[in-house]
mmCIF file of C-alpha atoms in Angstrom:
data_model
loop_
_atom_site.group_PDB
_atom_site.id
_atom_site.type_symbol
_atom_site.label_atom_id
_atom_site.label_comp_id
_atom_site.label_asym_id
_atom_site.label_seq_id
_atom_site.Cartn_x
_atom_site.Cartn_y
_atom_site.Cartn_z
ATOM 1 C CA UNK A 478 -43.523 -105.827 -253.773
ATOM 2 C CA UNK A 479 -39.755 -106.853 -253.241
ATOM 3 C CA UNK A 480 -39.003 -109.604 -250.974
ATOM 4 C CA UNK A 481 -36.421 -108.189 -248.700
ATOM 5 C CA UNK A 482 -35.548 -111.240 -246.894
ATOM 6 C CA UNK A 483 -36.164 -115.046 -248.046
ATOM 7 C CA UNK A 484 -35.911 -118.054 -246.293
ATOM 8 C CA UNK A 485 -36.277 -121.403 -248.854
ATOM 9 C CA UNK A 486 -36.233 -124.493 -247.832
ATOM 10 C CA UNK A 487 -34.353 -123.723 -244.138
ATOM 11 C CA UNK A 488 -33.580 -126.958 -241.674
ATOM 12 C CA UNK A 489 -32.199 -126.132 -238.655
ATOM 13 C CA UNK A 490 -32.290 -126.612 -234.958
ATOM 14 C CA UNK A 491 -30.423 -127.539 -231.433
ATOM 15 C CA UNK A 492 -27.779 -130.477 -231.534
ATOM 16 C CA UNK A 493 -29.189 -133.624 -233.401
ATOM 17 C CA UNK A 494 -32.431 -132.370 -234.128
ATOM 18 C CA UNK A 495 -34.087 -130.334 -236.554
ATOM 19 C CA UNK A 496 -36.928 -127.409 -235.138
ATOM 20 C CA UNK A 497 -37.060 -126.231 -239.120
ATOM 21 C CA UNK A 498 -37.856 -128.305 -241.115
ATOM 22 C CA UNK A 499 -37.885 -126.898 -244.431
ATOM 23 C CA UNK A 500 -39.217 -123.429 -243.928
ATOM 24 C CA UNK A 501 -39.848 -121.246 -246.773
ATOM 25 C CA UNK A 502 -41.252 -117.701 -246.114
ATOM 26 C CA UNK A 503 -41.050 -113.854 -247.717
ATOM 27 C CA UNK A 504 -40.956 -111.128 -246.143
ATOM 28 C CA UNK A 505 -41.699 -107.887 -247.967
ATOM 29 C CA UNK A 506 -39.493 -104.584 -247.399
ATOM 30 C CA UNK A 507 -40.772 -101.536 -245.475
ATOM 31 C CA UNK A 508 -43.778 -104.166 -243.814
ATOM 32 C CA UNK A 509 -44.183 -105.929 -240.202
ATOM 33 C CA UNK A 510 -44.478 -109.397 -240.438
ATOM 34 C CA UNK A 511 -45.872 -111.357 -237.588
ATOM 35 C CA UNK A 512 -45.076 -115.399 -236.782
ATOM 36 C CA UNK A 513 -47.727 -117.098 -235.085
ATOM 37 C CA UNK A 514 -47.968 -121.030 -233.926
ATOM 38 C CA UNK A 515 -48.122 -123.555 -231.083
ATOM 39 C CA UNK A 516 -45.144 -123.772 -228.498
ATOM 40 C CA UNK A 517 -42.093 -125.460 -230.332
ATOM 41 C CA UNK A 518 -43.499 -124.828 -233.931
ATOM 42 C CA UNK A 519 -39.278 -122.520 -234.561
ATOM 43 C CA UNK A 520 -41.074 -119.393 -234.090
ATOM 44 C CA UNK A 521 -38.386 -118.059 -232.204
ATOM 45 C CA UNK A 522 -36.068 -120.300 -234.118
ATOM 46 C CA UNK A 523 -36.487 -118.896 -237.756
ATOM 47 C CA UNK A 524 -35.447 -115.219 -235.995
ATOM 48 C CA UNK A 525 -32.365 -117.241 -234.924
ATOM 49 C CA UNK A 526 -31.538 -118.515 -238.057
ATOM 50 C CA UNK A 527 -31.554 -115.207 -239.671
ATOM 51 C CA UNK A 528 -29.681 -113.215 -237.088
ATOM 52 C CA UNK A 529 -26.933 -116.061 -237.726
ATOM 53 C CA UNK A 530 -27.345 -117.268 -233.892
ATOM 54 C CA UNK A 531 -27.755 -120.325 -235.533
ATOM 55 C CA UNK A 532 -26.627 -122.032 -238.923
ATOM 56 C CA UNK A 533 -28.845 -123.115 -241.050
ATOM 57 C CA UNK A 534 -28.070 -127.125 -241.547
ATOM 58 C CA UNK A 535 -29.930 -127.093 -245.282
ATOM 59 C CA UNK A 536 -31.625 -124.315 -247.316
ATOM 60 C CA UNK A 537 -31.152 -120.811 -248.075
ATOM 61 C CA UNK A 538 -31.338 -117.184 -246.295
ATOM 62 C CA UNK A 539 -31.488 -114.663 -249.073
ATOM 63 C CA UNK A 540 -31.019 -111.002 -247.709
ATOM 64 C CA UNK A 541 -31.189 -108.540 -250.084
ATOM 65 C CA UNK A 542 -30.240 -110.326 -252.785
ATOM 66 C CA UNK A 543 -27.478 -112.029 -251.144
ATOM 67 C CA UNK A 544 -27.045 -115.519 -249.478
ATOM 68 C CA UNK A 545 -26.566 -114.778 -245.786
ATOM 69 C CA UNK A 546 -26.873 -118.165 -244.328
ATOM 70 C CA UNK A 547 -23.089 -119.002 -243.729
ATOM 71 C CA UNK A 548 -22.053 -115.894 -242.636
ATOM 72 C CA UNK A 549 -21.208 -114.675 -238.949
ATOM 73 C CA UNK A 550 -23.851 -113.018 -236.541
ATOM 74 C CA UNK A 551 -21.474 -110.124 -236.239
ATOM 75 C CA UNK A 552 -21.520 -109.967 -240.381
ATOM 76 C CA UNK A 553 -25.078 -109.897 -240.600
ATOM 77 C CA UNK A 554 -25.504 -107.038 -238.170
ATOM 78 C CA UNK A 555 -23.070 -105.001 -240.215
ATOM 79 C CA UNK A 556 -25.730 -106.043 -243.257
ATOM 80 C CA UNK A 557 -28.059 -104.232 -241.359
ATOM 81 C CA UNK A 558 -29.812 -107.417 -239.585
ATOM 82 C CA UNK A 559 -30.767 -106.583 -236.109
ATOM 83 C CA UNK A 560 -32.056 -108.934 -233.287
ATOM 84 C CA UNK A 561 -33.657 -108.055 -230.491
ATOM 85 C CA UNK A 562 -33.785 -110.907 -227.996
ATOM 86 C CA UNK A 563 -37.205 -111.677 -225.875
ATOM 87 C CA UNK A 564 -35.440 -111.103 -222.718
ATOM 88 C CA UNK A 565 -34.559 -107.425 -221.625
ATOM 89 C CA UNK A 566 -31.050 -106.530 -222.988
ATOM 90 C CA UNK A 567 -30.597 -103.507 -221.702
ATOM 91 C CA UNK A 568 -27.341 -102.575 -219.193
ATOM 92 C CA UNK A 569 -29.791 -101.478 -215.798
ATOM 93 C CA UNK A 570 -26.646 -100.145 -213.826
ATOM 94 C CA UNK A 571 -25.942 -97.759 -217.584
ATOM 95 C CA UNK A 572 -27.819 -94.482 -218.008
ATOM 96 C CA UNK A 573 -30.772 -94.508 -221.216
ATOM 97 C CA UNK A 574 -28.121 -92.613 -223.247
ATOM 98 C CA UNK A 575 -25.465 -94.849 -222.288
ATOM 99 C CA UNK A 576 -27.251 -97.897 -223.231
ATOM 100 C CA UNK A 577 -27.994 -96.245 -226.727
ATOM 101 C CA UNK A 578 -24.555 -94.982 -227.372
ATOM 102 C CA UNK A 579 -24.181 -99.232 -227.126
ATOM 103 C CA UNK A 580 -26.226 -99.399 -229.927
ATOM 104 C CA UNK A 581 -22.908 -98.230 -232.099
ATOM 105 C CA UNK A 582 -20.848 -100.153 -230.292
ATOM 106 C CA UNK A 583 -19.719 -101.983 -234.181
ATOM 107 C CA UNK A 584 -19.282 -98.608 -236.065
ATOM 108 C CA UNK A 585 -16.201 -96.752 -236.305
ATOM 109 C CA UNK A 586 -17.451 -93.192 -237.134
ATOM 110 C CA UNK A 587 -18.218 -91.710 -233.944
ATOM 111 C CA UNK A 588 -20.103 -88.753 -235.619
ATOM 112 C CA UNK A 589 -22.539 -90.802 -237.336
ATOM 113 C CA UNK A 590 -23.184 -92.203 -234.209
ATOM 114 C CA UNK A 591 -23.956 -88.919 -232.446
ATOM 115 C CA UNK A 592 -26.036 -88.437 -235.424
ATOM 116 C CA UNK A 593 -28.339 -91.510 -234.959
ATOM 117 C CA UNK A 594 -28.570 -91.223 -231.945
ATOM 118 C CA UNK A 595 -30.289 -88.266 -232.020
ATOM 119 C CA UNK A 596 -32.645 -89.189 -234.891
ATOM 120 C CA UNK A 597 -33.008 -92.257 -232.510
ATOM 121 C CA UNK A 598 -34.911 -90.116 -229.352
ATOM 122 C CA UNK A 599 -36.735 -87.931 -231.927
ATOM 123 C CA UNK A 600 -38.289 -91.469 -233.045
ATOM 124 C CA UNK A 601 -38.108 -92.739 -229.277
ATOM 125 C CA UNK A 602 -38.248 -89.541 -227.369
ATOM 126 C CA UNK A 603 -37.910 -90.844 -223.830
ATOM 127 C CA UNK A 604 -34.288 -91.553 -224.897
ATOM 128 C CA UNK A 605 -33.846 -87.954 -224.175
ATOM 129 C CA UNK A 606 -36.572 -87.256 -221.643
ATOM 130 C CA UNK A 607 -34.630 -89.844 -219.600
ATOM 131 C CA UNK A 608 -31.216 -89.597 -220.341
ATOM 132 C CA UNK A 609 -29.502 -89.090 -217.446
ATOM 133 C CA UNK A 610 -31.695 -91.922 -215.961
ATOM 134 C CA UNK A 611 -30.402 -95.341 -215.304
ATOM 135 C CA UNK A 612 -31.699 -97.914 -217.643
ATOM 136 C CA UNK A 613 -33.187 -99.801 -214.646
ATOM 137 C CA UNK A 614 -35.349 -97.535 -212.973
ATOM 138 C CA UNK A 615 -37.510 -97.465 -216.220
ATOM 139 C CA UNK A 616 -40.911 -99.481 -216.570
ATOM 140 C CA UNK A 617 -40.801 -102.703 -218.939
ATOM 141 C CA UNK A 618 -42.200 -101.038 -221.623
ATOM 142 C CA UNK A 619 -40.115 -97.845 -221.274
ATOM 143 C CA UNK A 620 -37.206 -100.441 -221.427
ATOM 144 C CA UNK A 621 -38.501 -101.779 -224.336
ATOM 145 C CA UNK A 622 -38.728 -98.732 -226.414
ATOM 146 C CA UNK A 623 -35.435 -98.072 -225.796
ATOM 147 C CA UNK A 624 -33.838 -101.305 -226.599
ATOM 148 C CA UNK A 625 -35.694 -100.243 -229.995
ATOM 149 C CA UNK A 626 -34.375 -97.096 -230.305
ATOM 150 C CA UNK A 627 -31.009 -98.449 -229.775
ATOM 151 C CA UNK A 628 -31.553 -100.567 -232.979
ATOM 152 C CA UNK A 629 -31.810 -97.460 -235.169
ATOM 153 C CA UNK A 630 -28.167 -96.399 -234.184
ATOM 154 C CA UNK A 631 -27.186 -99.083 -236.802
ATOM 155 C CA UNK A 632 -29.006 -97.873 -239.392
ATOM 156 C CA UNK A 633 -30.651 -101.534 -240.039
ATOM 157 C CA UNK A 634 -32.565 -102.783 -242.588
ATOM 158 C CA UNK A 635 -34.605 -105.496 -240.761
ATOM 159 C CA UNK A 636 -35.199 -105.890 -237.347
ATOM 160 C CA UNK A 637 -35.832 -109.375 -235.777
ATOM 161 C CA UNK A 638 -38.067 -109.205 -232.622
ATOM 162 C CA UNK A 639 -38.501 -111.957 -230.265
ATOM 163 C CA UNK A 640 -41.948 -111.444 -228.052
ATOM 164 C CA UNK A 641 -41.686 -107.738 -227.809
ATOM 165 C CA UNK A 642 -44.992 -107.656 -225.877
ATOM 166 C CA UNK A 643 -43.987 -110.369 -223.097
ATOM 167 C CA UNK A 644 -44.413 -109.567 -219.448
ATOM 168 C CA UNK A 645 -46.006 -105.959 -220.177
ATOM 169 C CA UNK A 646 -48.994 -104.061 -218.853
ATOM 170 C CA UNK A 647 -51.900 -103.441 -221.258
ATOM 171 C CA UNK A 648 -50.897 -100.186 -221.534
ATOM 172 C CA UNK A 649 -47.152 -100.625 -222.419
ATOM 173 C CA UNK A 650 -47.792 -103.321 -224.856
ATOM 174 C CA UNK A 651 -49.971 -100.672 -226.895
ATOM 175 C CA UNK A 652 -47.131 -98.375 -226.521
ATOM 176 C CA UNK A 653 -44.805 -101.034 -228.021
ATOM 177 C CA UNK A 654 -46.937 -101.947 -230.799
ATOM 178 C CA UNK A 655 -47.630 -98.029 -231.431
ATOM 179 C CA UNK A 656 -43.659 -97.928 -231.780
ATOM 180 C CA UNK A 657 -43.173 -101.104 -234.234
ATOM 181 C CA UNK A 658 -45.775 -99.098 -236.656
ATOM 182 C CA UNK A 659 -43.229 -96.408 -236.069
ATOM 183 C CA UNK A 660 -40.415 -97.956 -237.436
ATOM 184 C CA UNK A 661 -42.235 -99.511 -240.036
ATOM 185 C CA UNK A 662 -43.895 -95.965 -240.901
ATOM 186 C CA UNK A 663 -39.985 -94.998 -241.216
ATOM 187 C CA UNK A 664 -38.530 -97.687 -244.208
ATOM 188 C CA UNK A 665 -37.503 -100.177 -241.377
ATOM 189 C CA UNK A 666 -38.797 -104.121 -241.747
ATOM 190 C CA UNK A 667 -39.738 -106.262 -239.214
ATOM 191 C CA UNK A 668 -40.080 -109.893 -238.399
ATOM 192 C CA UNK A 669 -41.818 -110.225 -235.058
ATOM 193 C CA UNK A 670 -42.584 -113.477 -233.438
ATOM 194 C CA UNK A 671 -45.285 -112.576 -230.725
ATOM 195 C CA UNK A 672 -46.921 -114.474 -227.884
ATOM 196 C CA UNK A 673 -50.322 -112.146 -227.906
ATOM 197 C CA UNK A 674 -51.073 -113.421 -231.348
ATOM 198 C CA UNK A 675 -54.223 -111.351 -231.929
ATOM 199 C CA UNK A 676 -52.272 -107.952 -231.222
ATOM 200 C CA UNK A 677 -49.284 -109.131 -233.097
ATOM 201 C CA UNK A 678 -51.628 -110.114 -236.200
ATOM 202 C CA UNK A 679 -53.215 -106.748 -235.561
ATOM 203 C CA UNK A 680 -50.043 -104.579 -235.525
ATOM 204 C CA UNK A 681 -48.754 -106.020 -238.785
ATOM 205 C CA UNK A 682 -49.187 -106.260 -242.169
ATOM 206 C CA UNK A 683 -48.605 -109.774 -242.855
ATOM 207 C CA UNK A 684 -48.650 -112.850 -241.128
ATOM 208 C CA UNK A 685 -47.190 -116.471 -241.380
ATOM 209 C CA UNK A 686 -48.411 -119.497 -239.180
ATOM 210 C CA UNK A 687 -45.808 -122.205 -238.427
ATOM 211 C CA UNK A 688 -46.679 -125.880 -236.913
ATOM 212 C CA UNK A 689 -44.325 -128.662 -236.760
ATOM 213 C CA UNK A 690 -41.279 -126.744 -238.334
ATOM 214 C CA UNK A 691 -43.021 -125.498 -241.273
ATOM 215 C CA UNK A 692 -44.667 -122.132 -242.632
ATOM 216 C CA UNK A 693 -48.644 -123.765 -242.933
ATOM 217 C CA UNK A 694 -50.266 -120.444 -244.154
ATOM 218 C CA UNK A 695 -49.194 -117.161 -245.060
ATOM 219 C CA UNK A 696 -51.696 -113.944 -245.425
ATOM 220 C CA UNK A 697 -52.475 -110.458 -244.784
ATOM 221 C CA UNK A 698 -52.868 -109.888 -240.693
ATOM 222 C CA UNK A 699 -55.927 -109.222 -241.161
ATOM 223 C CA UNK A 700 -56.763 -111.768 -243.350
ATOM 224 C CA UNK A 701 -55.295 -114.305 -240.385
ATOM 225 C CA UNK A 702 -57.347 -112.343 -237.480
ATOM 226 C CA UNK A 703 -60.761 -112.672 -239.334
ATOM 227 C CA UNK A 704 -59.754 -116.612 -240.567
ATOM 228 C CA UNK A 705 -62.388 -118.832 -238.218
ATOM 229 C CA UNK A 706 -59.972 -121.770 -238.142
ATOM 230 C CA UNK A 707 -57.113 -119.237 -237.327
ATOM 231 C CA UNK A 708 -59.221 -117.993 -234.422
ATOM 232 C CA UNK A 709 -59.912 -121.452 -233.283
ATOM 233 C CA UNK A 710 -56.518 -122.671 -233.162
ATOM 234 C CA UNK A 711 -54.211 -119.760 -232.505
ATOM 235 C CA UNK A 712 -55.770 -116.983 -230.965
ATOM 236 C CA UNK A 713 -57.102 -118.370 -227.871
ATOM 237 C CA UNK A 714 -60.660 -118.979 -226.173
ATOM 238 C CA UNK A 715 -61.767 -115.751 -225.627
ATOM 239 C CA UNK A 716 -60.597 -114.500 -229.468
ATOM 240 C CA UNK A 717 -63.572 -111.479 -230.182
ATOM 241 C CA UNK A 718 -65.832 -112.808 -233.085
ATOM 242 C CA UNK A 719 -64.877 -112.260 -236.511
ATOM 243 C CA UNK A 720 -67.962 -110.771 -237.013
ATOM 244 C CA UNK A 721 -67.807 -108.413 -233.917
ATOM 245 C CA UNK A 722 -65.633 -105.943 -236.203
ATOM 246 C CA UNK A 723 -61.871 -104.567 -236.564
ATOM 247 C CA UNK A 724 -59.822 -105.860 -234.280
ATOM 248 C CA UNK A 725 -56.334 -102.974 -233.107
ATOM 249 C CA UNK A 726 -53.427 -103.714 -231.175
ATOM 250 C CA UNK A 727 -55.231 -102.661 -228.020
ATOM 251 C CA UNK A 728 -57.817 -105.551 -228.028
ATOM 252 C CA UNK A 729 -55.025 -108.350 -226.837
ATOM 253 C CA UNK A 730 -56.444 -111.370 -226.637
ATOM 254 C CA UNK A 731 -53.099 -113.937 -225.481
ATOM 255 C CA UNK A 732 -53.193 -117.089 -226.959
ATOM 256 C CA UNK A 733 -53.343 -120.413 -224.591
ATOM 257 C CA UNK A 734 -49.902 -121.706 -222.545
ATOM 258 C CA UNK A 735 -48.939 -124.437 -224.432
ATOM 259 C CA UNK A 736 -49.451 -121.844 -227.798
ATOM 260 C CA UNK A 737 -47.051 -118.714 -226.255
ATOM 261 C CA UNK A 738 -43.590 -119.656 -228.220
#
């Protein structure tokens, strides 16, 4: 399977200080990949580096087939990278089809727009069950779907998602993780970093597991959710046996404070 984005050898981080410290990591086209670690491990950091909200100080960002690593966060979106941030990014005062008419806010052709837009809310279709609602008045999962659906009006190649799953009801997060299968299901490629570890792991098809700035172990999801020592260190406390069965995306299990970014 082609590697659709690399990352070899990336150091980067916050003034002085390096968060990455060398990280090297694959991530396969037309697959969800989730990151999983302890608070400060550059979970949240790597999606930075490869949306371009922050420069890598050493190392590489290879997106398909190009070196992306010095280029603007504006360039990169027009390559088809697009980052969706943990907190909610949607305009509450703007109606649902406002918000995803935003989406193509970069593009020039107003008819291709139109046109993903509507392919869009058949994907996500309480864009158009909702349309003439304001963006606000939706539930946090609602919200969320949408900010994904606005994503698709640029067409993107790989989609960066910080904590898509943060702050929802059980019920919306399975909606949410339903969705990211969706796009998935579709061509798309996603990078997820995830604070419910076990329904992350369980929603995707590959996993990576960062401590202390680096990638430590890379595997199937699976593989990850049914690893004892995973268990014991990432998934939390009350993580269901790996003997007790298959574990979906509506068993969350949320890992332990100090272990949510």
């Amino acid at each position: 399977m082609d590697a659709l984005l690399s990352l070899h050898g990336v150091r980067a981080g916050y003034g002085a200080g390096d968060i990455l410290k060398g990280v090297d990591l694959e991530v396969t086209a037309g697959t969800v990949t989730c990151l999983i670690g302890p608070n400060g491990a550059g979970k949240s950091t790597v999606l930075k580096a490869v949306s371009g909200l922050i420069r890598p100080r050493a190392g590489s960002v290879v997106f398909q087939g190009a070196d992306i690593g010095r280029l603007s966060p504006r360039a990169r979106l027009l390559r088809g990278v697009v980052h969706v941030p943990q907190d909610r990014s949607l305009f509450p005062a703007m109606t649902v089809w406002d918000n995803l008419l935003m989406g193509g806010y970069v593009m020039k052709d107003q008819k291709a727009v139109r046109r993903r837009m509507d392919a869009a809310a058949d994907v996500f279709p309480i864009c158009a069950t909702r349309a003439k609602d304001h963006a606000g008045s939706l539930s946090g999962g609602e919200q969320k779907q949408v900010e994904l659906a606005r994503t698709l009006v640029l067409d993107p190649a790989l989609i960066l998602l910080d904590e898509p799953s943060i702050g929802l009801d059980p019920k919306s997060r399975q909606a949410v993780f339903a969705s990211i299968r969706r796009l998935a299901e579709d061509g798309r490629t996603v990078l997820l970093v995830e604070q419910n570890a076990r329904s992350g792991l369980a929603a995707s098809d590959f996993g990576a597991v960062l401590e202390g700035g680096l990638v430590r172990l890379t595997a199937t999801g699976q593989s990850l959710l049914t690893d004892p020592e995973v268990a014991r260190l990432y998934l939390g406390a009350g993580a269901v046996s790996v003997t007790s069965g298959p574990v979906t995306a509506q068993d969350p299990v949320a890992l332990p404070p100090e272990g949510a970014r």
